[in-house]
Amino acid sequence: MSRAIKRIKLTHKRVEPVHGDQEDDLRVRWMTRMSHYQADQLVFLDETACSGRTTNRRWGWSPRGFPCKARRTDIKSKRWSIQPALLKDGYIAVDMFQGFYNKERFTSFVSCHVLPKMNPWPLP
């Protein structure tokens, strides 16, 4: 079995979970609807965060026959969150702070920093 797997060039990988309710036809309809917009008409919001444990990884690389070891940091540091508003040409607004995002902080960021920098739709 091992030789057959190597012959067809399969490799061992971590499984990427896909939710059972995920529907491909909905994704195709969404992509079709979004294809009517130009890239300069879109704004993307992408929240991310980091802490002292951000660099701790579950997978790594090492030479065959040697264990993959990495020093862990168990630093009890503060969590930093960042929320950029991205255009095709760069950022129009960024919010960065210590802590977690919640509905009120997100709504405030969009209404006070993102929407004032946008044009009305549809343009006259």
PDB file of N, CA and C in Angstrom, residues 4-58:
ATOM      1  N   ALA A   4       2.266   1.969  -3.424  1.00  0.00           N
ATOM      2  CA  ALA A   4       1.219   2.450  -4.332  1.00  0.00           C
ATOM      3  C   ALA A   4       0.924   3.927  -4.064  1.00  0.00           C
ATOM      4  N   ILE A   5       0.878   4.307  -2.809  1.00  0.00           N
ATOM      5  CA  ILE A   5       0.632   5.713  -2.460  1.00  0.00           C
ATOM      6  C   ILE A   5       1.769   6.595  -2.960  1.00  0.00           C
ATOM      7  N   LYS A   6       3.000   6.144  -2.781  1.00  0.00           N
ATOM      8  CA  LYS A   6       4.153   6.926  -3.264  1.00  0.00           C
ATOM      9  C   LYS A   6       4.155   7.020  -4.788  1.00  0.00           C
ATOM     10  N   ARG A   7       3.755   5.921  -5.458  1.00  0.00           N
ATOM     11  CA  ARG A   7       3.769   5.900  -6.919  1.00  0.00           C
ATOM     12  C   ARG A   7       2.785   6.911  -7.506  1.00  0.00           C
ATOM     13  N   ILE A   8       1.622   7.069  -6.879  1.00  0.00           N
ATOM     14  CA  ILE A   8       0.658   8.046  -7.396  1.00  0.00           C
ATOM     15  C   ILE A   8       0.860   9.436  -6.776  1.00  0.00           C
ATOM     16  N   LYS A   9       1.963   9.593  -6.037  1.00  0.00           N
ATOM     17  CA  LYS A   9       2.424  10.882  -5.515  1.00  0.00           C
ATOM     18  C   LYS A   9       1.432  11.559  -4.577  1.00  0.00           C
ATOM     19  N   LEU A  10       0.869  10.781  -3.663  1.00  0.00           N
ATOM     20  CA  LEU A  10       0.044  11.360  -2.611  1.00  0.00           C
ATOM     21  C   LEU A  10       0.950  11.713  -1.432  1.00  0.00           C
ATOM     22  N   THR A  11       0.619  12.769  -0.730  1.00  0.00           N
ATOM     23  CA  THR A  11       1.387  13.160   0.447  1.00  0.00           C
ATOM     24  C   THR A  11       0.461  13.289   1.643  1.00  0.00           C
ATOM     25  N   HIS A  12       1.022  13.113   2.802  1.00  0.00           N
ATOM     26  CA  HIS A  12       0.253  13.221   4.048  1.00  0.00           C
ATOM     27  C   HIS A  12       0.091  14.686   4.408  1.00  0.00           C
ATOM     28  N   LYS A  13      -1.142  15.116   4.612  1.00  0.00           N
ATOM     29  CA  LYS A  13      -1.424  16.515   4.914  1.00  0.00           C
ATOM     30  C   LYS A  13      -2.441  16.590   6.032  1.00  0.00           C
ATOM     31  N   ARG A  14      -2.509  17.728   6.630  1.00  0.00           N
ATOM     32  CA  ARG A  14      -3.534  17.983   7.624  1.00  0.00           C
ATOM     33  C   ARG A  14      -4.874  18.160   6.906  1.00  0.00           C
ATOM     34  N   VAL A  15      -5.935  17.600   7.444  1.00  0.00           N
ATOM     35  CA  VAL A  15      -7.249  17.671   6.810  1.00  0.00           C
ATOM     36  C   VAL A  15      -7.816  19.079   6.933  1.00  0.00           C
ATOM     37  N   GLU A  16      -8.336  19.604   5.839  1.00  0.00           N
ATOM     38  CA  GLU A  16      -8.995  20.903   5.831  1.00  0.00           C
ATOM     39  C   GLU A  16     -10.486  20.666   6.003  1.00  0.00           C
ATOM     40  N   PRO A  17     -11.031  21.016   7.171  1.00  0.00           N
ATOM     41  CA  PRO A  17     -12.452  20.733   7.393  1.00  0.00           C
ATOM     42  C   PRO A  17     -13.359  21.619   6.547  1.00  0.00           C
ATOM     43  N   VAL A  18     -14.423  21.028   6.040  1.00  0.00           N
ATOM     44  CA  VAL A  18     -15.435  21.752   5.283  1.00  0.00           C
ATOM     45  C   VAL A  18     -16.771  21.463   5.964  1.00  0.00           C
ATOM     46  N   HIS A  19     -17.497  22.509   6.287  1.00  0.00           N
ATOM     47  CA  HIS A  19     -18.764  22.340   6.985  1.00  0.00           C
ATOM     48  C   HIS A  19     -19.752  21.586   6.105  1.00  0.00           C
ATOM     49  N   GLY A  20     -20.492  20.669   6.706  1.00  0.00           N
ATOM     50  CA  GLY A  20     -21.434  19.833   5.954  1.00  0.00           C
ATOM     51  C   GLY A  20     -22.547  20.612   5.289  1.00  0.00           C
ATOM     52  N   ASP A  21     -22.889  21.785   5.834  1.00  0.00           N
ATOM     53  CA  ASP A  21     -23.974  22.585   5.260  1.00  0.00           C
ATOM     54  C   ASP A  21     -23.506  23.536   4.167  1.00  0.00           C
ATOM     55  N   GLN A  22     -22.226  23.524   3.875  1.00  0.00           N
ATOM     56  CA  GLN A  22     -21.688  24.424   2.854  1.00  0.00           C
ATOM     57  C   GLN A  22     -22.245  24.029   1.489  1.00  0.00           C
ATOM     58  N   GLU A  23     -22.785  25.009   0.783  1.00  0.00           N
ATOM     59  CA  GLU A  23     -23.448  24.693  -0.481  1.00  0.00           C
ATOM     60  C   GLU A  23     -22.743  25.389  -1.639  1.00  0.00           C
ATOM     61  N   ASP A  24     -22.313  24.569  -2.601  1.00  0.00           N
ATOM     62  CA  ASP A  24     -21.580  25.090  -3.751  1.00  0.00           C
ATOM     63  C   ASP A  24     -22.444  25.972  -4.640  1.00  0.00           C
ATOM     64  N   ASP A  25     -23.733  25.667  -4.783  1.00  0.00           N
ATOM     65  CA  ASP A  25     -24.585  26.478  -5.656  1.00  0.00           C
ATOM     66  C   ASP A  25     -24.773  27.884  -5.085  1.00  0.00           C
ATOM     67  N   LEU A  26     -24.826  28.023  -3.765  1.00  0.00           N
ATOM     68  CA  LEU A  26     -24.904  29.365  -3.168  1.00  0.00           C
ATOM     69  C   LEU A  26     -23.631  30.157  -3.444  1.00  0.00           C
ATOM     70  N   ARG A  27     -22.494  29.491  -3.378  1.00  0.00           N
ATOM     71  CA  ARG A  27     -21.216  30.147  -3.647  1.00  0.00           C
ATOM     72  C   ARG A  27     -21.159  30.624  -5.096  1.00  0.00           C
ATOM     73  N   VAL A  28     -21.629  29.802  -6.020  1.00  0.00           N
ATOM     74  CA  VAL A  28     -21.636  30.176  -7.439  1.00  0.00           C
ATOM     75  C   VAL A  28     -22.563  31.363  -7.663  1.00  0.00           C
ATOM     76  N   ARG A  29     -23.735  31.377  -7.022  1.00  0.00           N
ATOM     77  CA  ARG A  29     -24.654  32.513  -7.170  1.00  0.00           C
ATOM     78  C   ARG A  29     -24.039  33.786  -6.611  1.00  0.00           C
ATOM     79  N   TRP A  30     -23.354  33.681  -5.455  1.00  0.00           N
ATOM     80  CA  TRP A  30     -22.707  34.855  -4.875  1.00  0.00           C
ATOM     81  C   TRP A  30     -21.611  35.382  -5.796  1.00  0.00           C
ATOM     82  N   MET A  31     -20.793  34.490  -6.342  1.00  0.00           N
ATOM     83  CA  MET A  31     -19.717  34.911  -7.244  1.00  0.00           C
ATOM     84  C   MET A  31     -20.286  35.556  -8.511  1.00  0.00           C
ATOM     85  N   THR A  32     -21.388  35.039  -9.008  1.00  0.00           N
ATOM     86  CA  THR A  32     -22.030  35.625 -10.187  1.00  0.00           C
ATOM     87  C   THR A  32     -22.517  37.036  -9.871  1.00  0.00           C
ATOM     88  N   ARG A  33     -23.156  37.199  -8.713  1.00  0.00           N
ATOM     89  CA  ARG A  33     -23.657  38.516  -8.315  1.00  0.00           C
ATOM     90  C   ARG A  33     -22.505  39.505  -8.115  1.00  0.00           C
ATOM     91  N   MET A  34     -21.408  39.059  -7.520  1.00  0.00           N
ATOM     92  CA  MET A  34     -20.264  39.940  -7.264  1.00  0.00           C
ATOM     93  C   MET A  34     -19.509  40.295  -8.548  1.00  0.00           C
ATOM     94  N   SER A  35     -19.622  39.486  -9.574  1.00  0.00           N
ATOM     95  CA  SER A  35     -18.888  39.751 -10.818  1.00  0.00           C
ATOM     96  C   SER A  35     -19.402  40.994 -11.539  1.00  0.00           C
ATOM     97  N   HIS A  36     -20.543  41.553 -11.131  1.00  0.00           N
ATOM     98  CA  HIS A  36     -21.085  42.751 -11.755  1.00  0.00           C
ATOM     99  C   HIS A  36     -20.409  44.025 -11.244  1.00  0.00           C
ATOM    100  N   TYR A  37     -19.635  43.916 -10.186  1.00  0.00           N
ATOM    101  CA  TYR A  37     -18.958  45.081  -9.604  1.00  0.00           C
ATOM    102  C   TYR A  37     -17.536  45.193 -10.116  1.00  0.00           C
ATOM    103  N   GLN A  38     -17.051  46.423 -10.206  1.00  0.00           N
ATOM    104  CA  GLN A  38     -15.655  46.680 -10.534  1.00  0.00           C
ATOM    105  C   GLN A  38     -14.834  46.595  -9.252  1.00  0.00           C
ATOM    106  N   ALA A  39     -13.558  46.309  -9.369  1.00  0.00           N
ATOM    107  CA  ALA A  39     -12.698  46.164  -8.188  1.00  0.00           C
ATOM    108  C   ALA A  39     -12.645  47.449  -7.362  1.00  0.00           C
ATOM    109  N   ASP A  40     -12.724  48.620  -8.015  1.00  0.00           N
ATOM    110  CA  ASP A  40     -12.646  49.880  -7.259  1.00  0.00           C
ATOM    111  C   ASP A  40     -13.968  50.237  -6.577  1.00  0.00           C
ATOM    112  N   GLN A  41     -14.989  49.410  -6.705  1.00  0.00           N
ATOM    113  CA  GLN A  41     -16.258  49.633  -6.017  1.00  0.00           C
ATOM    114  C   GLN A  41     -16.355  48.836  -4.712  1.00  0.00           C
ATOM    115  N   LEU A  42     -15.357  48.022  -4.420  1.00  0.00           N
ATOM    116  CA  LEU A  42     -15.424  47.122  -3.274  1.00  0.00           C
ATOM    117  C   LEU A  42     -14.498  47.564  -2.142  1.00  0.00           C
ATOM    118  N   VAL A  43     -14.948  47.355  -0.909  1.00  0.00           N
ATOM    119  CA  VAL A  43     -14.157  47.584   0.296  1.00  0.00           C
ATOM    120  C   VAL A  43     -14.227  46.301   1.111  1.00  0.00           C
ATOM    121  N   PHE A  44     -13.080  45.859   1.600  1.00  0.00           N
ATOM    122  CA  PHE A  44     -13.023  44.635   2.384  1.00  0.00           C
ATOM    123  C   PHE A  44     -12.556  44.938   3.793  1.00  0.00           C
ATOM    124  N   LEU A  45     -13.213  44.353   4.786  1.00  0.00           N
ATOM    125  CA  LEU A  45     -12.831  44.488   6.183  1.00  0.00           C
ATOM    126  C   LEU A  45     -12.275  43.144   6.636  1.00  0.00           C
ATOM    127  N   ASP A  46     -11.104  43.173   7.274  1.00  0.00           N
ATOM    128  CA  ASP A  46     -10.443  41.924   7.632  1.00  0.00           C
ATOM    129  C   ASP A  46      -9.819  42.038   9.015  1.00  0.00           C
ATOM    130  N   GLU A  47     -10.546  41.606  10.029  1.00  0.00           N
ATOM    131  CA  GLU A  47     -10.036  41.683  11.396  1.00  0.00           C
ATOM    132  C   GLU A  47      -9.061  40.554  11.668  1.00  0.00           C
ATOM    133  N   THR A  48      -7.967  40.862  12.341  1.00  0.00           N
ATOM    134  CA  THR A  48      -7.009  39.857  12.755  1.00  0.00           C
ATOM    135  C   THR A  48      -6.479  40.234  14.126  1.00  0.00           C
ATOM    136  N   ALA A  49      -5.815  39.298  14.773  1.00  0.00           N
ATOM    137  CA  ALA A  49      -5.315  39.556  16.117  1.00  0.00           C
ATOM    138  C   ALA A  49      -4.041  38.759  16.349  1.00  0.00           C
ATOM    139  N   CYS A  50      -3.279  39.176  17.343  1.00  0.00           N
ATOM    140  CA  CYS A  50      -2.081  38.433  17.726  1.00  0.00           C
ATOM    141  C   CYS A  50      -1.835  38.611  19.218  1.00  0.00           C
ATOM    142  N   SER A  51      -1.079  37.668  19.764  1.00  0.00           N
ATOM    143  CA  SER A  51      -0.677  37.731  21.161  1.00  0.00           C
ATOM    144  C   SER A  51       0.692  37.073  21.259  1.00  0.00           C
ATOM    145  N   GLY A  52       1.169  36.858  22.464  1.00  0.00           N
ATOM    146  CA  GLY A  52       2.465  36.214  22.646  1.00  0.00           C
ATOM    147  C   GLY A  52       2.495  34.782  22.155  1.00  0.00           C
ATOM    148  N   ARG A  53       1.344  34.159  21.986  1.00  0.00           N
ATOM    149  CA  ARG A  53       1.277  32.773  21.533  1.00  0.00           C
ATOM    150  C   ARG A  53       1.083  32.649  20.022  1.00  0.00           C
ATOM    151  N   THR A  54       1.045  33.737  19.300  1.00  0.00           N
ATOM    152  CA  THR A  54       0.769  33.706  17.865  1.00  0.00           C
ATOM    153  C   THR A  54       1.778  32.851  17.108  1.00  0.00           C
ATOM    154  N   THR A  55       3.027  32.848  17.542  1.00  0.00           N
ATOM    155  CA  THR A  55       4.054  32.104  16.802  1.00  0.00           C
ATOM    156  C   THR A  55       4.080  30.619  17.127  1.00  0.00           C
ATOM    157  N   ASN A  56       3.298  30.149  18.082  1.00  0.00           N
ATOM    158  CA  ASN A  56       3.246  28.720  18.394  1.00  0.00           C
ATOM    159  C   ASN A  56       2.518  27.989  17.268  1.00  0.00           C
ATOM    160  N   ARG A  57       3.191  27.074  16.633  1.00  0.00           N
ATOM    161  CA  ARG A  57       2.636  26.344  15.489  1.00  0.00           C
ATOM    162  C   ARG A  57       2.420  24.880  15.847  1.00  0.00           C
ATOM    163  N   ARG A  58       1.473  24.231  15.177  1.00  0.00           N
ATOM    164  CA  ARG A  58       1.205  22.823  15.412  1.00  0.00           C
ATOM    165  C   ARG A  58       1.926  21.929  14.418  1.00  0.00           C
TER     166      ARG A  58
END
